[in-house]
mmCIF file of C-alpha atoms in Angstrom:
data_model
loop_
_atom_site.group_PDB
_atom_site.id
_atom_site.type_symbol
_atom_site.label_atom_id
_atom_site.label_comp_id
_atom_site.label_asym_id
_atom_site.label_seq_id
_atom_site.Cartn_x
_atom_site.Cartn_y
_atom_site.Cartn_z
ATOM 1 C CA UNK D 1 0.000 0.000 0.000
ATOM 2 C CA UNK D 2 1.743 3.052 -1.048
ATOM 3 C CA UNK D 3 1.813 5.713 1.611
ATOM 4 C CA UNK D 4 -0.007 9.041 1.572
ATOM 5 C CA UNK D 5 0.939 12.614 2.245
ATOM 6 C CA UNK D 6 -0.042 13.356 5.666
ATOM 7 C CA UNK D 7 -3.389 15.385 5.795
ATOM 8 C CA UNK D 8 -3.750 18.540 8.275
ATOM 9 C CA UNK D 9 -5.580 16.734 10.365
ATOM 10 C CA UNK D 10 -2.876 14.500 10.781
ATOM 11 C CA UNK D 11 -0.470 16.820 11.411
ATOM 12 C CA UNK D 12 -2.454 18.572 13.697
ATOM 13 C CA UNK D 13 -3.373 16.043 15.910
ATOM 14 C CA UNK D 14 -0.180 14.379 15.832
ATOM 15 C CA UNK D 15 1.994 17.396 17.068
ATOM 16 C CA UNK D 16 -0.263 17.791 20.022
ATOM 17 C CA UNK D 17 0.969 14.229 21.416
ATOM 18 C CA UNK D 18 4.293 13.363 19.350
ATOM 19 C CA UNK D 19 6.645 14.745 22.289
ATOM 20 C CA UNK D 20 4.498 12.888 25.031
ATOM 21 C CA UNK D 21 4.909 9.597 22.922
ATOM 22 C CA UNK D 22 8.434 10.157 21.588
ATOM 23 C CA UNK D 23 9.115 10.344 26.008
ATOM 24 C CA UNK D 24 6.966 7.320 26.727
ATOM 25 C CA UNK D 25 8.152 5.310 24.607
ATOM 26 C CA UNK D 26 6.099 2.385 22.914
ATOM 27 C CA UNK D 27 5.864 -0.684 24.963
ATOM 28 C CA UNK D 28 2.998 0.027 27.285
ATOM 29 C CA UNK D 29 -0.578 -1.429 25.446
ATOM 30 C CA UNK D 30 -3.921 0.417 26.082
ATOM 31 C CA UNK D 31 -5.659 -0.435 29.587
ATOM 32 C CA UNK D 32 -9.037 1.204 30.635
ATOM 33 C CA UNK D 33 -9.992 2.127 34.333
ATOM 34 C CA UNK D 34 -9.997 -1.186 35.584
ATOM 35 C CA UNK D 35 -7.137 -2.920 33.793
ATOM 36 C CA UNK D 36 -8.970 -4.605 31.341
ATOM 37 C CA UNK D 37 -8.012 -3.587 27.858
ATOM 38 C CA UNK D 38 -10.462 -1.714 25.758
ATOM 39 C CA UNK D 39 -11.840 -3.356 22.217
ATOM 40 C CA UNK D 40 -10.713 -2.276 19.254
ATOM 41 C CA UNK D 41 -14.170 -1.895 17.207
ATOM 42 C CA UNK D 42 -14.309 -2.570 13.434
ATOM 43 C CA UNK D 43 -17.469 -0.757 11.354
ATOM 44 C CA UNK D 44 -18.075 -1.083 7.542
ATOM 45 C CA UNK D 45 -20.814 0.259 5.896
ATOM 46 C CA UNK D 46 -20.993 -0.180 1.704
ATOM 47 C CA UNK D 47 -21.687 3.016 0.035
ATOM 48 C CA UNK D 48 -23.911 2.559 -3.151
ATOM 49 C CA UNK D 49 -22.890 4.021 -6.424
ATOM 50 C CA UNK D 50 -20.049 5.826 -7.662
ATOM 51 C CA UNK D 51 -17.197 8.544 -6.050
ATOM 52 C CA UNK D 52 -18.864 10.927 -8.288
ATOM 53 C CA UNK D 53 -21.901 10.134 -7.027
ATOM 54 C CA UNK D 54 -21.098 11.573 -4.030
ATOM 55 C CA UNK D 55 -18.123 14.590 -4.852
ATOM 56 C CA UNK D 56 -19.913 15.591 -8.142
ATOM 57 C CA UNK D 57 -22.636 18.289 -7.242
ATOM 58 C CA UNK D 58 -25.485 19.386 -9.324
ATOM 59 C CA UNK D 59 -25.549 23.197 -8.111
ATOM 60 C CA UNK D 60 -29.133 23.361 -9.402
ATOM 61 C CA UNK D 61 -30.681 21.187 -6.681
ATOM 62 C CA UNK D 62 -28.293 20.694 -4.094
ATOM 63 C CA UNK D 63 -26.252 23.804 -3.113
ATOM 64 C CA UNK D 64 -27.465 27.041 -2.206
ATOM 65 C CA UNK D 65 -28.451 29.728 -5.349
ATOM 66 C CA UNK D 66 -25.500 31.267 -5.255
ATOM 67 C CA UNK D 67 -23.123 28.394 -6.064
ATOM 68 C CA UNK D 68 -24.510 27.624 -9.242
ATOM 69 C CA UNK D 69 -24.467 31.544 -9.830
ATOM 70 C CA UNK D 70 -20.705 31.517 -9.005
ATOM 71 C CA UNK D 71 -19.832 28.783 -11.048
ATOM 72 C CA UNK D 72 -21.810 29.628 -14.539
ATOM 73 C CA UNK D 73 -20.112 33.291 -13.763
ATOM 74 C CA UNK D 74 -16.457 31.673 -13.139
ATOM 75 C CA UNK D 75 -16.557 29.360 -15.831
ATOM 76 C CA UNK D 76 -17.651 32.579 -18.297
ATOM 77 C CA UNK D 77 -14.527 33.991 -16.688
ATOM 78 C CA UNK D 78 -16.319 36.634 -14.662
ATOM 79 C CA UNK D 79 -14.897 37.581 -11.081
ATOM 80 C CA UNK D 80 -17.580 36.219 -8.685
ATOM 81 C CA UNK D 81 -17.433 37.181 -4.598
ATOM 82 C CA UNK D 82 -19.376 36.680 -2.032
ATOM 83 C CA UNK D 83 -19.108 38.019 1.939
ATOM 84 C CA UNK D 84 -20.088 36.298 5.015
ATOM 85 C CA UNK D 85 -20.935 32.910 2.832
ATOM 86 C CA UNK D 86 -18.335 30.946 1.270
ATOM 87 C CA UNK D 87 -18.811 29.679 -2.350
ATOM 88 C CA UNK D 88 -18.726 25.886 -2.873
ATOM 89 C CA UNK D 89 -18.443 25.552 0.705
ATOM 90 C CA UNK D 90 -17.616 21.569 1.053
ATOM 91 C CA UNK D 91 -18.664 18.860 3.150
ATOM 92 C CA UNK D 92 -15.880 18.666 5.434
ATOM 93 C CA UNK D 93 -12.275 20.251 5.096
ATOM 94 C CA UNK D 94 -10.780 16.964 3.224
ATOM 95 C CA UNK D 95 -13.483 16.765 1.340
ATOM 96 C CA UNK D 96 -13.540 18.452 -2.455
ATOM 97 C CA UNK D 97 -16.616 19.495 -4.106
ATOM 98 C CA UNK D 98 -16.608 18.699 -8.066
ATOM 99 C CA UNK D 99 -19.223 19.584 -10.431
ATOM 100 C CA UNK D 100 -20.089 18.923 -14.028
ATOM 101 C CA UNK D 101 -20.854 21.048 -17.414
ATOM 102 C CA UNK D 102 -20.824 19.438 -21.116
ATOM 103 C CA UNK D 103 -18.759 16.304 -20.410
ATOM 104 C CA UNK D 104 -15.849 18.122 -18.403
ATOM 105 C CA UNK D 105 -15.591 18.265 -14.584
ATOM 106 C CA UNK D 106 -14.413 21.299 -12.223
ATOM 107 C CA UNK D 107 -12.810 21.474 -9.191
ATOM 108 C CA UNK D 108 -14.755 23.837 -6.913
ATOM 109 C CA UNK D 109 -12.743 26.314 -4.404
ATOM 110 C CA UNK D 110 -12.801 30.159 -2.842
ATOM 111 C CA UNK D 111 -9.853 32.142 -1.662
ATOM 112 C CA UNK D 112 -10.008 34.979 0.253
ATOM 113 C CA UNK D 113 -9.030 38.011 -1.490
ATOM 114 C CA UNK D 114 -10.126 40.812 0.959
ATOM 115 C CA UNK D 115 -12.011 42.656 3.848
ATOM 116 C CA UNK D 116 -14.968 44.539 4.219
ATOM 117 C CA UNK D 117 -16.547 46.636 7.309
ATOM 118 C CA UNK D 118 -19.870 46.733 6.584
ATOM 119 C CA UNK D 119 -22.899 47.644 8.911
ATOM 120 C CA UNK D 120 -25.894 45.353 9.317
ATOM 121 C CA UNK D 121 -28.799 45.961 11.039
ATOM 122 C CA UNK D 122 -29.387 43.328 14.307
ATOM 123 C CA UNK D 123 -32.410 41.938 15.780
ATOM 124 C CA UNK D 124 -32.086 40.852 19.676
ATOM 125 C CA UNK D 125 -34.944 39.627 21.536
ATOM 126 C CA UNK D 126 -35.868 39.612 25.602
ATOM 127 C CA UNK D 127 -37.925 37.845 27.712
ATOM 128 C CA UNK D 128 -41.222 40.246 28.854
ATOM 129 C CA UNK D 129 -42.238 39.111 32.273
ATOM 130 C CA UNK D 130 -45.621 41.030 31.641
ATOM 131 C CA UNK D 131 -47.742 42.130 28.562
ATOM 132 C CA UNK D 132 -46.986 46.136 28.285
ATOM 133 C CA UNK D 133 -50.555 47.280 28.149
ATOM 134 C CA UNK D 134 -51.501 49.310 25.279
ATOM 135 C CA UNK D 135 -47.944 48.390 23.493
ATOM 136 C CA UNK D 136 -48.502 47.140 20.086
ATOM 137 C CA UNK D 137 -47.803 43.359 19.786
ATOM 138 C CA UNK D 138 -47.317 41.154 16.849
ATOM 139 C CA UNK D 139 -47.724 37.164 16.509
ATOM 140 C CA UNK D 140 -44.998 35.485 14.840
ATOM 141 C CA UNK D 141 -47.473 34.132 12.583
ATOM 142 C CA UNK D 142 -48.454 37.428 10.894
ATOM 143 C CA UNK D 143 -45.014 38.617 10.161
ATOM 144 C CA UNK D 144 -43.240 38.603 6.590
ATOM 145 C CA UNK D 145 -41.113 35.273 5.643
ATOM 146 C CA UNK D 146 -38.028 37.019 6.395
ATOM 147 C CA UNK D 147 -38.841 38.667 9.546
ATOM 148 C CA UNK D 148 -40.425 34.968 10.650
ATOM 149 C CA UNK D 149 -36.865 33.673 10.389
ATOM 150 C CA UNK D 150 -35.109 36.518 11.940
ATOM 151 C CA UNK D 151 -37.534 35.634 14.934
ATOM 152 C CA UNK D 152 -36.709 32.200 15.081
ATOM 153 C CA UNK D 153 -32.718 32.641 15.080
ATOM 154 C CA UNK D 154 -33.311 35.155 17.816
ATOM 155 C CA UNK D 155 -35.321 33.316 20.107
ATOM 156 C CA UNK D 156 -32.771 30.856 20.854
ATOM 157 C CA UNK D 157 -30.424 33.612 21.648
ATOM 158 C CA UNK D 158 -33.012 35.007 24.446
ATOM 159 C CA UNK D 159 -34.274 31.199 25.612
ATOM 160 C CA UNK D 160 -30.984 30.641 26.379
ATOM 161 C CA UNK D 161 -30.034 33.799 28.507
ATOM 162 C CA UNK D 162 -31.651 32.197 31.803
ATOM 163 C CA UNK D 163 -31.621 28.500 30.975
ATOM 164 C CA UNK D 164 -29.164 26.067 29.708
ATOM 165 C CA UNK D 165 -29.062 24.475 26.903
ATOM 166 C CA UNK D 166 -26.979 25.255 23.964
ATOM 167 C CA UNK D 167 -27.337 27.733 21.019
ATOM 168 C CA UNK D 168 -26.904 27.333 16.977
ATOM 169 C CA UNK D 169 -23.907 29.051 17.237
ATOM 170 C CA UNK D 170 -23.724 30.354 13.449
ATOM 171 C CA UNK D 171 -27.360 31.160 12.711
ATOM 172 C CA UNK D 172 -27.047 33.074 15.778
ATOM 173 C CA UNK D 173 -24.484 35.795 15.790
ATOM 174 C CA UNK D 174 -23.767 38.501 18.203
ATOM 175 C CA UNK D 175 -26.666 37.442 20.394
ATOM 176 C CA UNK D 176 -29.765 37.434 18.195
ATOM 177 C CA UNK D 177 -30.484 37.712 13.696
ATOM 178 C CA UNK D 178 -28.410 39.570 11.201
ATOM 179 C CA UNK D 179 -30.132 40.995 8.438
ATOM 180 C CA UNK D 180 -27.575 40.957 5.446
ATOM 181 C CA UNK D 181 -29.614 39.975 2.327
ATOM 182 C CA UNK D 182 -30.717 44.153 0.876
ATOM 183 C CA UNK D 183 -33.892 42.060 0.129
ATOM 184 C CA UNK D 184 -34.016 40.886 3.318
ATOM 185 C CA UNK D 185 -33.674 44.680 4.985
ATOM 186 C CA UNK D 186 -35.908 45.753 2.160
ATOM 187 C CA UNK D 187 -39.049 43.762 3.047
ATOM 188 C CA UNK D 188 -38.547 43.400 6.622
ATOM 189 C CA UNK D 189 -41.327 45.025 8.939
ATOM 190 C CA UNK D 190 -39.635 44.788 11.904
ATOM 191 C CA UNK D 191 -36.802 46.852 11.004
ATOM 192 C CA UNK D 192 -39.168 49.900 9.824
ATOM 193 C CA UNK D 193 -39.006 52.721 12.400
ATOM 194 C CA UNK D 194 -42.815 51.990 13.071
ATOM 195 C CA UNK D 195 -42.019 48.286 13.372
ATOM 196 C CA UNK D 196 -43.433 46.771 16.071
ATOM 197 C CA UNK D 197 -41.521 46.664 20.052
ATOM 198 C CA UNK D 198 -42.842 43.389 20.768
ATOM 199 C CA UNK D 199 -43.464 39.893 19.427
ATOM 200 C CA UNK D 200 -45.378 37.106 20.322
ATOM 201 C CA UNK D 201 -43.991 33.582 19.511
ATOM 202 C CA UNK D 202 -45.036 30.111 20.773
ATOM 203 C CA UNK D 203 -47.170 31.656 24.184
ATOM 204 C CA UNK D 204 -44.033 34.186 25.155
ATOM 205 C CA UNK D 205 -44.376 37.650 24.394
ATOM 206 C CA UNK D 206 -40.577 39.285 23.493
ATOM 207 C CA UNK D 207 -39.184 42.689 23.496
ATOM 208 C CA UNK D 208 -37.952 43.814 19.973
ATOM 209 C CA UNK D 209 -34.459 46.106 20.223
ATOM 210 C CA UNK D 210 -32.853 46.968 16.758
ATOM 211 C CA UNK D 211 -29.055 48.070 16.226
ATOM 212 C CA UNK D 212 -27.179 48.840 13.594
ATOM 213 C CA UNK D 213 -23.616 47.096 14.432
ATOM 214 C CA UNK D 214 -20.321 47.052 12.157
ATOM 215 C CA UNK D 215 -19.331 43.644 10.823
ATOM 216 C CA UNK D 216 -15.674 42.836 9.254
ATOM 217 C CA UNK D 217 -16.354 40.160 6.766
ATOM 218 C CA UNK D 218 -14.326 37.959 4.616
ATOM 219 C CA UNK D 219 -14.274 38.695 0.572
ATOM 220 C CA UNK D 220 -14.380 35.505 -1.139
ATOM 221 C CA UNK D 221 -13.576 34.597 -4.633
ATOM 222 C CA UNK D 222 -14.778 31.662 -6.674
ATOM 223 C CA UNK D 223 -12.516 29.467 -8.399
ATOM 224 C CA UNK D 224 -12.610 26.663 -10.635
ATOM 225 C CA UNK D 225 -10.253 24.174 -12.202
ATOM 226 C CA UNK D 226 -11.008 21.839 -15.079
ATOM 227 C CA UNK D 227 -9.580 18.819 -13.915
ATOM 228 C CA UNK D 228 -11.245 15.397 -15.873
ATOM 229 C CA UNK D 229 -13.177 15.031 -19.552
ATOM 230 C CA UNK D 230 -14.391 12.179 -19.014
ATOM 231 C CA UNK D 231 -16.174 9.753 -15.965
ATOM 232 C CA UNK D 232 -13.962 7.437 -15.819
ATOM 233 C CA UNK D 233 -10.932 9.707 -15.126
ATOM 234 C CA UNK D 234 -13.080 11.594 -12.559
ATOM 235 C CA UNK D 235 -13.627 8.647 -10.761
ATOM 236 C CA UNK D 236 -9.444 8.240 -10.386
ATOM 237 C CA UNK D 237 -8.935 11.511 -9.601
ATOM 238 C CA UNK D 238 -11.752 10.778 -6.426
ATOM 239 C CA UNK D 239 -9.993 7.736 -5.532
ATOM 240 C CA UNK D 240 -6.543 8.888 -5.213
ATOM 241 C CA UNK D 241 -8.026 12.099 -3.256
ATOM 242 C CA UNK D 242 -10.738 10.410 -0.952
ATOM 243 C CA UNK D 243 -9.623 6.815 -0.381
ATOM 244 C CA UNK D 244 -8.293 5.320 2.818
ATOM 245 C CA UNK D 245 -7.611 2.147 1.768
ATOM 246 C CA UNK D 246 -7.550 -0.894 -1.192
ATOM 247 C CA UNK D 247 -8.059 -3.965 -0.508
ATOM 248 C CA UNK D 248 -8.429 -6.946 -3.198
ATOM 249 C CA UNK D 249 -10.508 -10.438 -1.336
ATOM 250 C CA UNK D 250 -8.002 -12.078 -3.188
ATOM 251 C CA UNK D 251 -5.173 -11.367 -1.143
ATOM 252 C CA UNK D 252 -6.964 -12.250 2.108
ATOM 253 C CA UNK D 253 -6.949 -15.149 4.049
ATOM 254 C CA UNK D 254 -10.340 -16.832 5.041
ATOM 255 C CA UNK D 255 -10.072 -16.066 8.316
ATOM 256 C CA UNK D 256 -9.270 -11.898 7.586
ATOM 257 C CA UNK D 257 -12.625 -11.931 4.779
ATOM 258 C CA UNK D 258 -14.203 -13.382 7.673
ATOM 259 C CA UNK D 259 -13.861 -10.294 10.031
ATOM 260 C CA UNK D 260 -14.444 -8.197 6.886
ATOM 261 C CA UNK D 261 -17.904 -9.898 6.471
ATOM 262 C CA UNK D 262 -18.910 -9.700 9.881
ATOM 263 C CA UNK D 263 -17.644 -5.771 10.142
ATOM 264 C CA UNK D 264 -19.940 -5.475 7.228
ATOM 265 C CA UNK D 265 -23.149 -6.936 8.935
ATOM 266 C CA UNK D 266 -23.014 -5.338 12.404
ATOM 267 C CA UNK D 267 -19.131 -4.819 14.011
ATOM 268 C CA UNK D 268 -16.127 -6.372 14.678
ATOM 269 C CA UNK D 269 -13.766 -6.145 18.009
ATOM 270 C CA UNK D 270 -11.225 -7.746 19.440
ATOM 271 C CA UNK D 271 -8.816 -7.265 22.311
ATOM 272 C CA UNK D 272 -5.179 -6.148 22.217
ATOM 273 C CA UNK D 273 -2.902 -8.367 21.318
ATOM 274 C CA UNK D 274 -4.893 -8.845 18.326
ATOM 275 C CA UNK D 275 -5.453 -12.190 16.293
ATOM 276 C CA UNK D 276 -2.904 -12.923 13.566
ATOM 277 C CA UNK D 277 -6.145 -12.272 11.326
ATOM 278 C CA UNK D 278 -7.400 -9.098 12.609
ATOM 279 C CA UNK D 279 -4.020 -7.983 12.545
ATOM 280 C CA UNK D 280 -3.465 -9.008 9.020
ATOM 281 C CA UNK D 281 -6.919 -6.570 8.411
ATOM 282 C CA UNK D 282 -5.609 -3.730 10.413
ATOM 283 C CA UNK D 283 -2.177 -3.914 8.135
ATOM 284 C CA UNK D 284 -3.947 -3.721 5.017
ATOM 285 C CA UNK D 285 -5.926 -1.237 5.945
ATOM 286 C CA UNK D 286 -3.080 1.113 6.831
ATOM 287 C CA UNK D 287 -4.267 1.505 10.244
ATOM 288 C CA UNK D 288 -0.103 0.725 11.719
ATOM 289 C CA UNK D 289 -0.822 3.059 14.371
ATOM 290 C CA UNK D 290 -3.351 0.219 16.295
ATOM 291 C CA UNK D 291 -0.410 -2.249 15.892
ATOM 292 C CA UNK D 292 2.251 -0.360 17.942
ATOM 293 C CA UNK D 293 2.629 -1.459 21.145
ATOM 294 C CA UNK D 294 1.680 1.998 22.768
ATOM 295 C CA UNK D 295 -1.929 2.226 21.351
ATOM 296 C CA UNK D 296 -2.588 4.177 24.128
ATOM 297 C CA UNK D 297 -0.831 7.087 22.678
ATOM 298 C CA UNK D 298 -0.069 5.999 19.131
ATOM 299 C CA UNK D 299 -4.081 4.408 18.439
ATOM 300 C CA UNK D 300 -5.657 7.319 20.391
ATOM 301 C CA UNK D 301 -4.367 9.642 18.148
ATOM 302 C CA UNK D 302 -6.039 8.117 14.805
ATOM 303 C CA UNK D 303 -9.552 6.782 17.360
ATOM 304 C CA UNK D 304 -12.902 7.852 17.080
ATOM 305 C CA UNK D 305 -15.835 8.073 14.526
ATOM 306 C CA UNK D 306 -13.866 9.627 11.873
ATOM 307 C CA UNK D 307 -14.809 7.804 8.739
ATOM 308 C CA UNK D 308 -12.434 6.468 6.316
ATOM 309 C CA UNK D 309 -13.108 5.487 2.820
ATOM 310 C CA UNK D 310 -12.304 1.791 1.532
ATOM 311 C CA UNK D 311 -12.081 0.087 -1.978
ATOM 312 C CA UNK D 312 -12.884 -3.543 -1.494
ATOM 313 C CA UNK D 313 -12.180 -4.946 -4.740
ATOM 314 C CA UNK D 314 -14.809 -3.052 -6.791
ATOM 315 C CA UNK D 315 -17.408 -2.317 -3.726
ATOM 316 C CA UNK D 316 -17.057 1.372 -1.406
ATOM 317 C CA UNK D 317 -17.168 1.359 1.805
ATOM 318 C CA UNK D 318 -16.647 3.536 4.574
ATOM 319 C CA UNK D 319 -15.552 2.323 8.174
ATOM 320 C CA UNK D 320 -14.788 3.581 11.491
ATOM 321 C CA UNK D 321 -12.183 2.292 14.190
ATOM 322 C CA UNK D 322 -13.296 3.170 17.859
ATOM 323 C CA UNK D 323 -12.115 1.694 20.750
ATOM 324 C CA UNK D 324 -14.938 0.657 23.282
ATOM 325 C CA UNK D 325 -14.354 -0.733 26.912
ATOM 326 C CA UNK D 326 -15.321 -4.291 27.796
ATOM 327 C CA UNK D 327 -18.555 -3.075 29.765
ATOM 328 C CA UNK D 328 -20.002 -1.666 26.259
ATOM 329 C CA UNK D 329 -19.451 -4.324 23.885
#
């Protein structure tokens, strides 16, 4: 199995413990609590279809408007940016976004190319322990579609001032809703100097405050790349960017396609030391790092449900290593 370059997340996680494990050194195998050692869990799942299923967007139905916007304007070889919002924003930082026009397929990307300080009005919401008397008060259900969602966002913010419980960090921002869309401001009632002070949502009657607050946001450009004309080089390209692993059944012994199978219907685990077999698995799947004898550093640092991507002979899969203690499996 040739080896791959080593992926941020790699080299992020691994400089966090390297110096602890270079110090330890590697003889010491994982124990839980009790001094039991902890399962090593095996999970495959088969993913239907092809890479490009998956990578290969079509902007018209599955990404916000202003992807496909950015990448008919790109591809005509028009500068297209975008604040707050990145274009082609991806599923997951290792994970590239393609997408398809006449027979030839496109790498999708942004870079930042600047800064703006813009100002944006802000809607915050508080808790009214009483009903003002002869204050004007709206439902929820009577306001426009923007000024509906505004409401929503911002209730979270002022639910969660006196209880716990978390907050859609992202949706919210600064405390309550910013209105950035000029349509948005445009046919928003609330934001109208006679808009109403209060609103009514779900039995709770809020206070309405308004600011107008300065925002530094991000420029972002849209770029492209042509990189395949045709599926079948697309679907190489995917493989040598998303895959994990490659395994043929041929080159396994019965007893490894055996723990493959059984991954496959529910899980597999074993204990350290591992069987010659599941060992044998582990190699092949380039997962060294549960071999070593300090798993307890080494392991830990590649454990979790991160999913990996495997080729088993023509079949995708993804899987997950986890280690579980003996009380859980």
């Amino acid at each position: 199995m040739p080896s791959r370059e080593p992926t941020r997340r790699d080299v992020l996680t691994f400089g966090g413990l390297a110096t602890v494990a270079a110090l330890s050194g590697c003889s010491q195998r994982y124990r839980s609590a009790d001094g039991s050692s902890d399962h090593l869990v095996l999970s495959l799942s088969e993913q239907e279809g092809s890479l490009r299923d998956r990578y290969v967007a079509d902007l018209t139905e599955t990404r916000p408007p202003w992807d496909e916007e950015a990448f008919d304007a790109t591809l005509d070889g028009t500068t297209y940016t975008t604040r707050h919002h990145t274009p082609f924003r991806t599923r997951g930082e290792e994970e590239p976004t393609y997408a398809q026009r006449n027979g030839t397929y496109y790498r999708l990307d942004s870079q930042i190319v600047d800064e703006k300080t813009v100002e944006h009005p802000l809607l915050r919401l508080y808790n009214v322990e009483d009903e003002p008397e002869g204050a004007e008060v709206v439902s929820h259900s009577s306001l426009t579609q923007v000024d509906k969602r505004a409401v929503q966002i911002a209730r979270f913010a002022a639910r969660a001032r006196d209880n716990s419980g978390g907050v859609p960090w992202g949706l919210v921002e600064r405390d309550g809703y910013v209105y950035r869309s000029p349509d948005a401001i445009e046919t928003s009632d609330l934001l109208d100097e006679s808009g109403a002070s209060y609103v009514e949502h779900r039995d709770t009657v809020y206070e309405v405050r308004i600011t107008r607050e300065l925002f530094h946001e991000a420029v972002y450009r849209a770029d492209i790349d042509r990189v395949a004309e045709s599926d079948s080089q697309m679907e190489t390209i995917l493989r040598a960017a998303v895959l994990d692993s490659r395994i043929s059944r041929a080159e396994l012994s019965e007893n490894e396609r055996g723990i493959l199978q059984e991954a496959m219907w529910e899980s597999y685990s074993e204990q350290h030391p591992y069987s010659e077999a599941y060992s044998g698995v582990l190699k092949k799947l380039d997962q060294w790092a549960y071999l070593d004898g300090n798993i307890e550093r080494d392991g830990r640092i590649e454990s979790g449900l991160q999913q990996r991507y495997l080729l088993y002979d023509d079949r995708y899969f993804s899987y997950t290593l986890r280690f579980l203690s003996e009380e859980t499996t």
